[in-house]
């Protein structure tokens, strides 16, 4: 046991002895400075790399996944509403509605394919994507059957349409919503990862420690050698200050960009997407109520709840206040037409109610709401892209140049102390 412990004890004794001689103290200071410069270079590189990777992942994966999940969800809801509108038109369906239905299903399938590449295979998001992909075929088959029976004038077509809508609303849309919620959580986590707060705290501690060690070393040399300045150590201190300022500037800029991307991009985009979903569900409820020929029921009750949830006055809409106000005004115009449709249907004038529901006037009022919401959503996504790209500027360069600056600081510190050590030889 004694033989094993002797070398460590001897090393500790030697280190303790170095504290009591001038050359020994200089050697200890040199070791401390070299360790701190190595840590500074390593932590600077890792912090910059972590922040850059987090920002890139947020820009290239998490936020696009959120947009694709919203596309899947809204496209399914839009297809449901469009299929119902086309059905109640009777006979030969309007070409524009048929085209829109096909377009929305294609958009959903395309977004699903893209989203599948952005989620782990064993995640809840991947399960949702697989469930939607499997159910889309059944949904399109049911709608196709309903349309064929409707063209033949067979009332059973309404039952097929109802089954298709139940599949869409009860299975496909909930899965799409689950994908959207997971994407939103990943986007939120992406902001946390991109900020790299723990790495920044460690970097701050290391740089402050290095700066204090350099100043303390120069103060020690000034007392023992009667020389005011040690040029290499002064240069090392200046480079340390430069490194700290560069890090502070780049990370402050990155955080500012992340905050702007979240405030002006992600937050309003999510609110707009959910508001758009409410409007699409309203339109589907309206058409499906008429297709069922049963008057007021669960779907109209759902419509009543949805119209109360259409609120665009919150702070999340501050960045699109003008467009949000326009959307609210157009939504009120659409609701007025819906109330007229319900009045006609409740009074037994079903044909007039259907005619008004599929009329250019009602379609234009509804499209006016979705168009302005789409415009606002597109603008917020563009704002996010601009801010997040700006936030990532310089981080890749810092991951390389930061360690190089730290290396230069270490070399200068070694040169400054070596000159003093040589005086004792």
Short mmCIF file of C-alpha atoms in Angstrom, two decimals:
data_model
loop_
_atom_site.label_atom_id
_atom_site.label_comp_id
_atom_site.label_asym_id
_atom_site.label_seq_id
_atom_site.Cartn_x
_atom_site.Cartn_y
_atom_site.Cartn_z
CA UNK A 1 0.00 0.00 0.00
CA UNK A 2 2.85 2.40 0.87
CA UNK A 3 4.55 1.83 -2.47
CA UNK A 4 1.33 2.57 -4.35
CA UNK A 5 0.62 5.79 -2.47
CA UNK A 6 4.18 7.11 -2.52
CA UNK A 7 4.16 8.63 -6.05
CA UNK A 8 0.98 10.72 -5.46
CA UNK A 9 2.29 11.81 -2.09
CA UNK A 10 5.60 12.77 -3.60
CA UNK A 11 3.85 14.79 -6.30
CA UNK A 12 1.73 16.60 -3.73
CA UNK A 13 4.78 17.32 -1.62
CA UNK A 14 6.57 18.69 -4.66
CA UNK A 15 3.59 20.92 -5.56
CA UNK A 16 3.40 22.19 -2.01
CA UNK A 17 7.08 22.97 -2.12
CA UNK A 18 6.71 24.91 -5.36
CA UNK A 19 4.48 27.43 -3.61
CA UNK A 20 7.40 28.57 -1.46
CA UNK A 21 9.81 29.47 -4.27
CA UNK A 22 9.50 32.18 -6.90
CA UNK A 23 10.14 29.84 -9.87
CA UNK A 24 7.70 27.35 -8.41
CA UNK A 25 4.97 29.94 -8.07
CA UNK A 26 5.52 31.02 -11.67
CA UNK A 27 5.27 27.40 -12.84
CA UNK A 28 2.03 26.97 -10.92
CA UNK A 29 0.64 30.16 -12.47
CA UNK A 30 1.62 28.90 -15.90
CA UNK A 31 -0.19 25.59 -15.33
CA UNK A 32 -3.31 27.42 -14.12
CA UNK A 33 -3.30 29.75 -17.15
CA UNK A 34 -2.78 26.89 -19.60
CA UNK A 35 -5.61 24.88 -18.02
CA UNK A 36 -7.94 27.89 -18.11
CA UNK A 37 -7.09 28.77 -21.73
CA UNK A 38 -7.69 25.15 -22.73
CA UNK A 39 -11.04 25.19 -20.96
CA UNK A 40 -11.90 28.56 -22.51
CA UNK A 41 -11.21 27.27 -26.01
CA UNK A 42 -13.08 24.02 -25.42
CA UNK A 43 -16.12 25.62 -23.79
CA UNK A 44 -16.28 28.44 -26.35
CA UNK A 45 -16.27 25.95 -29.20
CA UNK A 46 -18.83 23.67 -27.57
CA UNK A 47 -21.12 26.56 -26.61
CA UNK A 48 -21.05 28.03 -30.11
CA UNK A 49 -21.53 24.59 -31.68
CA UNK A 50 -24.46 23.81 -29.35
CA UNK A 51 -26.14 27.15 -30.05
CA UNK A 52 -25.55 26.80 -33.80
CA UNK A 53 -26.88 23.23 -33.86
CA UNK A 54 -29.95 24.18 -31.83
CA UNK A 55 -30.69 27.17 -34.05
CA UNK A 56 -30.22 25.11 -37.21
CA UNK A 57 -32.45 22.31 -35.91
CA UNK A 58 -35.14 24.83 -35.00
CA UNK A 59 -34.90 26.41 -38.46
CA UNK A 60 -34.58 23.25 -40.57
CA UNK A 61 -36.57 20.65 -38.63
CA UNK A 62 -38.70 21.71 -35.65
CA UNK A 63 -40.42 24.74 -37.18
CA UNK A 64 -40.92 23.14 -40.64
CA UNK A 65 -42.40 20.10 -38.87
CA UNK A 66 -44.86 22.40 -37.13
CA UNK A 67 -45.84 23.96 -40.47
CA UNK A 68 -46.26 20.53 -42.07
CA UNK A 69 -48.36 19.27 -39.15
CA UNK A 70 -50.59 22.33 -39.52
CA UNK A 71 -50.86 21.67 -43.26
CA UNK A 72 -51.93 18.07 -42.63
CA UNK A 73 -54.50 19.09 -40.03
CA UNK A 74 -55.98 22.00 -41.98
CA UNK A 75 -55.97 20.08 -45.28
CA UNK A 76 -57.96 17.24 -43.72
CA UNK A 77 -60.46 19.69 -42.25
CA UNK A 78 -60.69 21.57 -45.54
CA UNK A 79 -61.22 18.34 -47.47
CA UNK A 80 -64.01 17.38 -45.05
CA UNK A 81 -65.73 20.74 -45.52
CA UNK A 82 -65.26 20.73 -49.29
CA UNK A 83 -66.58 17.18 -49.71
CA UNK A 84 -69.71 18.11 -47.76
CA UNK A 85 -70.25 21.28 -49.81
CA UNK A 86 -69.84 19.36 -53.05
CA UNK A 87 -72.26 16.70 -51.84
CA UNK A 88 -75.08 19.09 -50.99
CA UNK A 89 -74.66 20.74 -54.40
CA UNK A 90 -76.30 17.57 -55.75
CA UNK A 91 -75.83 15.74 -59.04
CA UNK A 92 -72.73 16.86 -60.89
CA UNK A 93 -70.50 18.50 -58.34
CA UNK A 94 -69.00 21.93 -59.09
CA UNK A 95 -65.56 21.42 -60.70
CA UNK A 96 -63.95 23.99 -58.42
CA UNK A 97 -65.05 22.05 -55.33
CA UNK A 98 -63.86 18.74 -56.76
CA UNK A 99 -60.54 20.31 -57.64
CA UNK A 100 -60.18 21.83 -54.17
CA UNK A 101 -60.97 18.50 -52.50
CA UNK A 102 -58.30 16.71 -54.55
CA UNK A 103 -55.83 19.53 -53.94
CA UNK A 104 -56.27 19.37 -50.17
CA UNK A 105 -55.83 15.61 -50.03
CA UNK A 106 -52.68 15.91 -52.13
CA UNK A 107 -51.38 18.64 -49.82
CA UNK A 108 -52.04 16.45 -46.78
CA UNK A 109 -50.26 13.46 -48.33
CA UNK A 110 -47.27 15.58 -49.38
CA UNK A 111 -46.96 17.16 -45.94
CA UNK A 112 -47.21 13.73 -44.31
CA UNK A 113 -44.34 12.43 -46.42
CA UNK A 114 -42.19 15.42 -45.52
CA UNK A 115 -43.09 15.29 -41.82
CA UNK A 116 -42.22 11.59 -41.67
CA UNK A 117 -38.59 12.49 -42.44
CA UNK A 118 -38.44 14.90 -39.49
CA UNK A 119 -39.63 12.66 -36.64
CA UNK A 120 -38.03 9.57 -35.05
CA UNK A 121 -39.58 6.32 -36.23
CA UNK A 122 -40.53 5.23 -32.72
CA UNK A 123 -42.07 8.56 -31.66
CA UNK A 124 -45.72 9.43 -31.10
CA UNK A 125 -45.50 11.71 -34.12
CA UNK A 126 -44.46 8.82 -36.35
CA UNK A 127 -47.37 6.74 -35.05
CA UNK A 128 -49.76 9.59 -35.84
CA UNK A 129 -48.35 9.88 -39.36
CA UNK A 130 -48.77 6.15 -39.95
CA UNK A 131 -52.35 6.25 -38.63
CA UNK A 132 -53.26 9.15 -40.92
CA UNK A 133 -51.61 7.54 -43.93
CA UNK A 134 -53.50 4.31 -43.32
CA UNK A 135 -56.83 6.09 -42.82
CA UNK A 136 -56.59 8.38 -45.83
CA UNK A 137 -57.27 5.53 -48.23
CA UNK A 138 -60.42 4.50 -46.38
CA UNK A 139 -61.58 8.11 -46.20
CA UNK A 140 -61.17 8.77 -49.92
CA UNK A 141 -62.94 5.50 -50.74
CA UNK A 142 -65.93 6.42 -48.57
CA UNK A 143 -66.17 9.90 -50.09
CA UNK A 144 -65.90 8.47 -53.61
CA UNK A 145 -68.76 6.06 -52.85
CA UNK A 146 -70.87 8.85 -51.37
CA UNK A 147 -70.31 11.01 -54.44
CA UNK A 148 -71.18 8.17 -56.82
CA UNK A 149 -74.41 7.39 -54.97
CA UNK A 150 -75.27 11.08 -54.79
CA UNK A 151 -74.92 11.41 -58.56
CA UNK A 152 -77.34 8.52 -58.90
CA UNK A 153 -79.80 10.28 -56.60
CA UNK A 154 -79.64 7.59 -53.91
CA UNK A 155 -80.20 8.92 -50.36
CA UNK A 156 -77.82 6.31 -48.90
CA UNK A 157 -74.99 8.47 -50.20
CA UNK A 158 -75.51 10.76 -47.21
CA UNK A 159 -74.78 7.85 -44.87
CA UNK A 160 -71.47 7.17 -46.63
CA UNK A 161 -70.57 10.85 -46.43
CA UNK A 162 -71.41 10.87 -42.72
CA UNK A 163 -69.22 7.80 -42.15
CA UNK A 164 -66.38 9.43 -44.09
CA UNK A 165 -66.70 12.61 -42.06
CA UNK A 166 -66.74 10.66 -38.80
CA UNK A 167 -63.52 8.92 -39.87
CA UNK A 168 -61.97 12.26 -40.76
CA UNK A 169 -63.08 14.04 -37.59
CA UNK A 170 -62.86 11.12 -35.18
CA UNK A 171 -59.58 9.55 -36.30
CA UNK A 172 -57.63 11.50 -38.91
CA UNK A 173 -57.97 15.00 -37.49
CA UNK A 174 -57.25 13.95 -33.87
CA UNK A 175 -54.10 12.21 -35.09
CA UNK A 176 -53.18 15.32 -37.07
CA UNK A 177 -53.81 17.42 -33.98
CA UNK A 178 -51.58 15.09 -31.94
CA UNK A 179 -48.84 15.54 -34.55
CA UNK A 180 -49.34 19.31 -34.39
CA UNK A 181 -49.10 19.33 -30.59
CA UNK A 182 -45.93 17.24 -30.63
CA UNK A 183 -44.43 19.53 -33.26
CA UNK A 184 -45.31 22.51 -31.07
CA UNK A 185 -43.59 20.91 -28.08
CA UNK A 186 -40.52 20.18 -30.17
CA UNK A 187 -40.43 23.77 -31.42
CA UNK A 188 -40.63 25.00 -27.82
CA UNK A 189 -37.85 22.62 -26.79
CA UNK A 190 -35.89 23.79 -29.84
CA UNK A 191 -35.84 27.34 -28.53
CA UNK A 192 -34.51 26.08 -25.19
CA UNK A 193 -31.80 24.01 -26.88
CA UNK A 194 -30.80 26.87 -29.16
CA UNK A 195 -30.33 29.22 -26.20
CA UNK A 196 -27.77 26.80 -24.65
CA UNK A 197 -28.14 28.52 -21.29
CA UNK A 198 -26.04 26.06 -19.26
CA UNK A 199 -23.18 26.23 -21.74
CA UNK A 200 -23.32 30.03 -21.62
CA UNK A 201 -23.14 30.04 -17.81
CA UNK A 202 -20.11 27.73 -17.91
CA UNK A 203 -18.47 29.89 -20.58
CA UNK A 204 -19.01 33.00 -18.48
CA UNK A 205 -17.41 31.34 -15.44
CA UNK A 206 -14.40 30.14 -17.44
CA UNK A 207 -13.78 33.48 -19.17
CA UNK A 208 -14.11 35.42 -15.92
CA UNK A 209 -11.74 32.95 -14.25
CA UNK A 210 -9.23 33.32 -17.09
CA UNK A 211 -9.41 37.10 -16.96
CA UNK A 212 -8.94 37.15 -13.18
CA UNK A 213 -6.02 34.71 -13.42
CA UNK A 214 -4.28 36.83 -16.06
CA UNK A 215 -4.70 40.02 -14.04
CA UNK A 216 -3.54 38.28 -10.84
CA UNK A 217 -0.49 36.91 -12.65
CA UNK A 218 0.46 40.35 -13.93
CA UNK A 219 -0.03 41.84 -10.47
CA UNK A 220 2.24 39.15 -9.00
CA UNK A 221 4.93 39.79 -11.60
CA UNK A 222 4.69 43.54 -11.09
CA UNK A 223 5.34 43.11 -7.36
CA UNK A 224 8.18 40.63 -7.69
CA UNK A 225 10.03 42.04 -10.72
CA UNK A 226 9.37 45.77 -10.28
CA UNK A 227 8.20 45.86 -13.91
CA UNK A 228 4.90 47.52 -14.68
CA UNK A 229 3.94 45.57 -17.83
CA UNK A 230 4.54 42.13 -19.24
CA UNK A 231 3.78 42.63 -22.93
CA UNK A 232 2.78 39.01 -23.78
CA UNK A 233 0.48 38.83 -20.75
CA UNK A 234 -1.04 42.22 -21.57
CA UNK A 235 -1.67 40.96 -25.11
CA UNK A 236 -3.19 37.74 -23.71
CA UNK A 237 -5.49 39.80 -21.48
CA UNK A 238 -6.53 41.96 -24.43
CA UNK A 239 -7.33 38.85 -26.48
CA UNK A 240 -9.35 37.47 -23.56
CA UNK A 241 -11.36 40.68 -23.44
CA UNK A 242 -11.80 40.48 -27.22
CA UNK A 243 -12.99 36.87 -26.99
CA UNK A 244 -15.43 37.80 -24.23
CA UNK A 245 -16.79 40.74 -26.22
CA UNK A 246 -17.19 38.65 -29.39
CA UNK A 247 -19.00 35.92 -27.43
CA UNK A 248 -21.20 38.47 -25.68
CA UNK A 249 -22.10 40.17 -28.95
CA UNK A 250 -22.84 37.00 -30.91
CA UNK A 251 -24.83 35.27 -28.18
CA UNK A 252 -26.77 38.44 -27.37
CA UNK A 253 -27.60 38.77 -31.07
CA UNK A 254 -28.62 35.11 -31.23
CA UNK A 255 -30.90 35.42 -28.20
CA UNK A 256 -32.46 38.58 -29.58
CA UNK A 257 -33.10 36.79 -32.87
CA UNK A 258 -34.62 33.78 -31.11
CA UNK A 259 -36.93 36.01 -29.08
CA UNK A 260 -38.00 37.87 -32.22
CA UNK A 261 -38.53 34.61 -34.11
CA UNK A 262 -40.73 33.32 -31.31
CA UNK A 263 -42.64 36.58 -30.76
CA UNK A 264 -43.11 37.59 -34.40
CA UNK A 265 -43.05 34.14 -35.99
CA UNK A 266 -43.83 30.97 -34.06
CA UNK A 267 -46.35 32.29 -31.52
CA UNK A 268 -48.67 34.14 -33.94
CA UNK A 269 -48.27 31.39 -36.56
CA UNK A 270 -49.52 28.76 -34.12
CA UNK A 271 -52.43 30.96 -33.04
CA UNK A 272 -53.36 31.68 -36.66
CA UNK A 273 -53.20 28.00 -37.59
CA UNK A 274 -55.55 27.04 -34.76
CA UNK A 275 -57.92 29.89 -35.63
CA UNK A 276 -57.98 28.75 -39.25
CA UNK A 277 -58.88 25.26 -38.05
CA UNK A 278 -61.88 26.65 -36.18
CA UNK A 279 -63.18 28.33 -39.34
CA UNK A 280 -62.74 25.18 -41.44
CA UNK A 281 -64.63 23.12 -38.89
CA UNK A 282 -67.43 25.69 -38.89
CA UNK A 283 -67.82 25.36 -42.64
CA UNK A 284 -67.81 21.56 -42.42
CA UNK A 285 -70.43 21.59 -39.64
CA UNK A 286 -72.65 23.82 -41.74
CA UNK A 287 -72.47 21.63 -44.85
CA UNK A 288 -72.74 18.31 -42.99
CA UNK A 289 -75.81 19.54 -41.11
CA UNK A 290 -77.49 20.21 -44.45
CA UNK A 291 -76.27 16.92 -45.94
CA UNK A 292 -77.87 15.00 -43.06
CA UNK A 293 -81.24 16.72 -43.71
CA UNK A 294 -81.95 16.49 -39.98
CA UNK A 295 -82.07 20.15 -39.07
CA UNK A 296 -80.31 21.34 -35.94
CA UNK A 297 -78.28 18.73 -34.09
CA UNK A 298 -74.84 17.93 -32.70
CA UNK A 299 -73.03 19.51 -35.64
CA UNK A 300 -74.85 22.82 -35.28
CA UNK A 301 -74.16 22.73 -31.55
CA UNK A 302 -70.49 22.26 -32.40
CA UNK A 303 -70.70 25.24 -34.76
CA UNK A 304 -72.10 27.37 -31.93
CA UNK A 305 -69.17 26.43 -29.70
CA UNK A 306 -66.65 27.11 -32.47
CA UNK A 307 -67.97 30.57 -33.26
CA UNK A 308 -67.51 31.53 -29.61
CA UNK A 309 -63.91 30.35 -29.70
CA UNK A 310 -63.05 32.55 -32.68
CA UNK A 311 -61.15 35.26 -30.83
CA UNK A 312 -58.30 37.19 -32.44
CA UNK A 313 -57.89 39.96 -29.87
CA UNK A 314 -55.17 38.28 -27.77
CA UNK A 315 -51.58 39.47 -27.56
CA UNK A 316 -50.45 36.55 -29.72
CA UNK A 317 -52.09 38.41 -32.63
CA UNK A 318 -50.30 41.72 -31.95
CA UNK A 319 -47.90 41.20 -34.86
CA UNK A 320 -50.82 40.77 -37.29
CA UNK A 321 -53.31 43.11 -35.66
CA UNK A 322 -54.55 44.64 -38.93
CA UNK A 323 -55.10 41.29 -40.65
CA UNK A 324 -56.65 39.83 -37.50
CA UNK A 325 -59.16 42.67 -37.39
CA UNK A 326 -59.99 42.09 -41.05
CA UNK A 327 -60.43 38.37 -40.41
CA UNK A 328 -62.81 39.09 -37.53
CA UNK A 329 -64.90 41.42 -39.70
CA UNK A 330 -65.09 38.88 -42.52
CA UNK A 331 -65.92 36.14 -40.05
CA UNK A 332 -68.84 38.20 -38.78
CA UNK A 333 -70.06 38.56 -42.37
CA UNK A 334 -69.85 34.80 -42.85
CA UNK A 335 -71.70 34.17 -39.57
CA UNK A 336 -74.51 36.44 -40.71
CA UNK A 337 -74.94 34.31 -43.84
CA UNK A 338 -74.76 31.12 -41.78
CA UNK A 339 -77.52 32.39 -39.52
CA UNK A 340 -79.63 33.06 -42.61
CA UNK A 341 -78.95 29.52 -43.85
CA UNK A 342 -80.05 28.07 -40.54
CA UNK A 343 -83.15 30.25 -40.52
CA UNK A 344 -84.16 28.97 -43.97
CA UNK A 345 -83.52 25.35 -43.01
CA UNK A 346 -85.30 25.62 -39.67
CA UNK A 347 -88.32 27.11 -41.45
CA UNK A 348 -88.49 24.11 -43.78
CA UNK A 349 -87.01 25.77 -46.88
CA UNK A 350 -84.21 23.23 -47.31
CA UNK A 351 -83.58 23.91 -51.00
CA UNK A 352 -83.15 27.64 -50.37
CA UNK A 353 -80.82 26.90 -47.46
CA UNK A 354 -78.63 24.66 -49.63
CA UNK A 355 -78.67 27.18 -52.45
CA UNK A 356 -77.44 29.91 -50.12
CA UNK A 357 -74.85 27.63 -48.49
CA UNK A 358 -73.16 26.85 -51.83
CA UNK A 359 -73.78 30.25 -53.38
CA UNK A 360 -70.87 32.45 -54.56
CA UNK A 361 -71.83 34.94 -51.85
CA UNK A 362 -71.36 32.48 -48.98
CA UNK A 363 -68.34 30.86 -50.56
CA UNK A 364 -66.74 34.27 -51.05
CA UNK A 365 -67.47 35.26 -47.45
CA UNK A 366 -65.92 32.06 -46.12
CA UNK A 367 -62.92 32.21 -48.46
CA UNK A 368 -62.43 35.82 -47.40
CA UNK A 369 -61.78 34.66 -43.84
CA UNK A 370 -59.41 31.84 -44.75
CA UNK A 371 -57.59 33.98 -47.32
CA UNK A 372 -56.71 36.70 -44.83
CA UNK A 373 -55.69 34.11 -42.24
CA UNK A 374 -53.50 32.40 -44.84
CA UNK A 375 -51.92 35.75 -45.70
CA UNK A 376 -51.14 36.42 -42.05
CA UNK A 377 -49.82 32.89 -41.56
CA UNK A 378 -47.53 33.14 -44.58
CA UNK A 379 -46.20 36.46 -43.32
CA UNK A 380 -45.44 35.07 -39.86
CA UNK A 381 -43.61 32.08 -41.31
CA UNK A 382 -41.52 34.43 -43.44
CA UNK A 383 -40.80 36.56 -40.36
CA UNK A 384 -39.66 33.45 -38.49
CA UNK A 385 -37.34 32.46 -41.34
CA UNK A 386 -35.76 35.92 -41.45
CA UNK A 387 -35.23 36.14 -37.70
CA UNK A 388 -33.94 32.61 -37.21
CA UNK A 389 -31.44 32.94 -40.06
CA UNK A 390 -30.20 36.18 -38.55
CA UNK A 391 -29.93 34.54 -35.12
CA UNK A 392 -27.55 31.88 -36.42
CA UNK A 393 -25.09 34.28 -38.05
CA UNK A 394 -21.52 34.00 -36.78
CA UNK A 395 -22.02 31.00 -34.50
CA UNK A 396 -20.31 28.57 -36.85
CA UNK A 397 -17.32 30.89 -37.20
CA UNK A 398 -17.11 31.32 -33.42
CA UNK A 399 -17.02 27.54 -32.96
CA UNK A 400 -13.75 27.55 -34.94
CA UNK A 401 -12.23 30.95 -34.16
CA UNK A 402 -13.02 30.85 -30.43
CA UNK A 403 -10.68 27.91 -29.72
CA UNK A 404 -8.02 29.49 -31.96
CA UNK A 405 -8.19 32.73 -29.96
CA UNK A 406 -7.92 30.72 -26.74
CA UNK A 407 -4.86 28.94 -28.17
CA UNK A 408 -3.25 32.30 -28.92
CA UNK A 409 -4.01 33.44 -25.37
CA UNK A 410 -2.32 30.32 -24.00
CA UNK A 411 0.75 30.82 -26.20
CA UNK A 412 1.09 34.46 -25.13
CA UNK A 413 0.68 33.52 -21.47
CA UNK A 414 3.39 30.88 -21.81
CA UNK A 415 5.72 33.34 -23.53
CA UNK A 416 5.16 35.95 -20.84
CA UNK A 417 5.95 33.58 -17.99
CA UNK A 418 8.77 31.72 -19.74
CA UNK A 419 10.78 34.93 -19.96
CA UNK A 420 10.53 35.33 -16.19
CA UNK A 421 11.33 31.67 -15.54
CA UNK A 422 14.50 31.89 -17.62
CA UNK A 423 15.79 34.59 -15.29
CA UNK A 424 16.08 31.94 -12.55
CA UNK A 425 18.17 29.54 -14.59
#
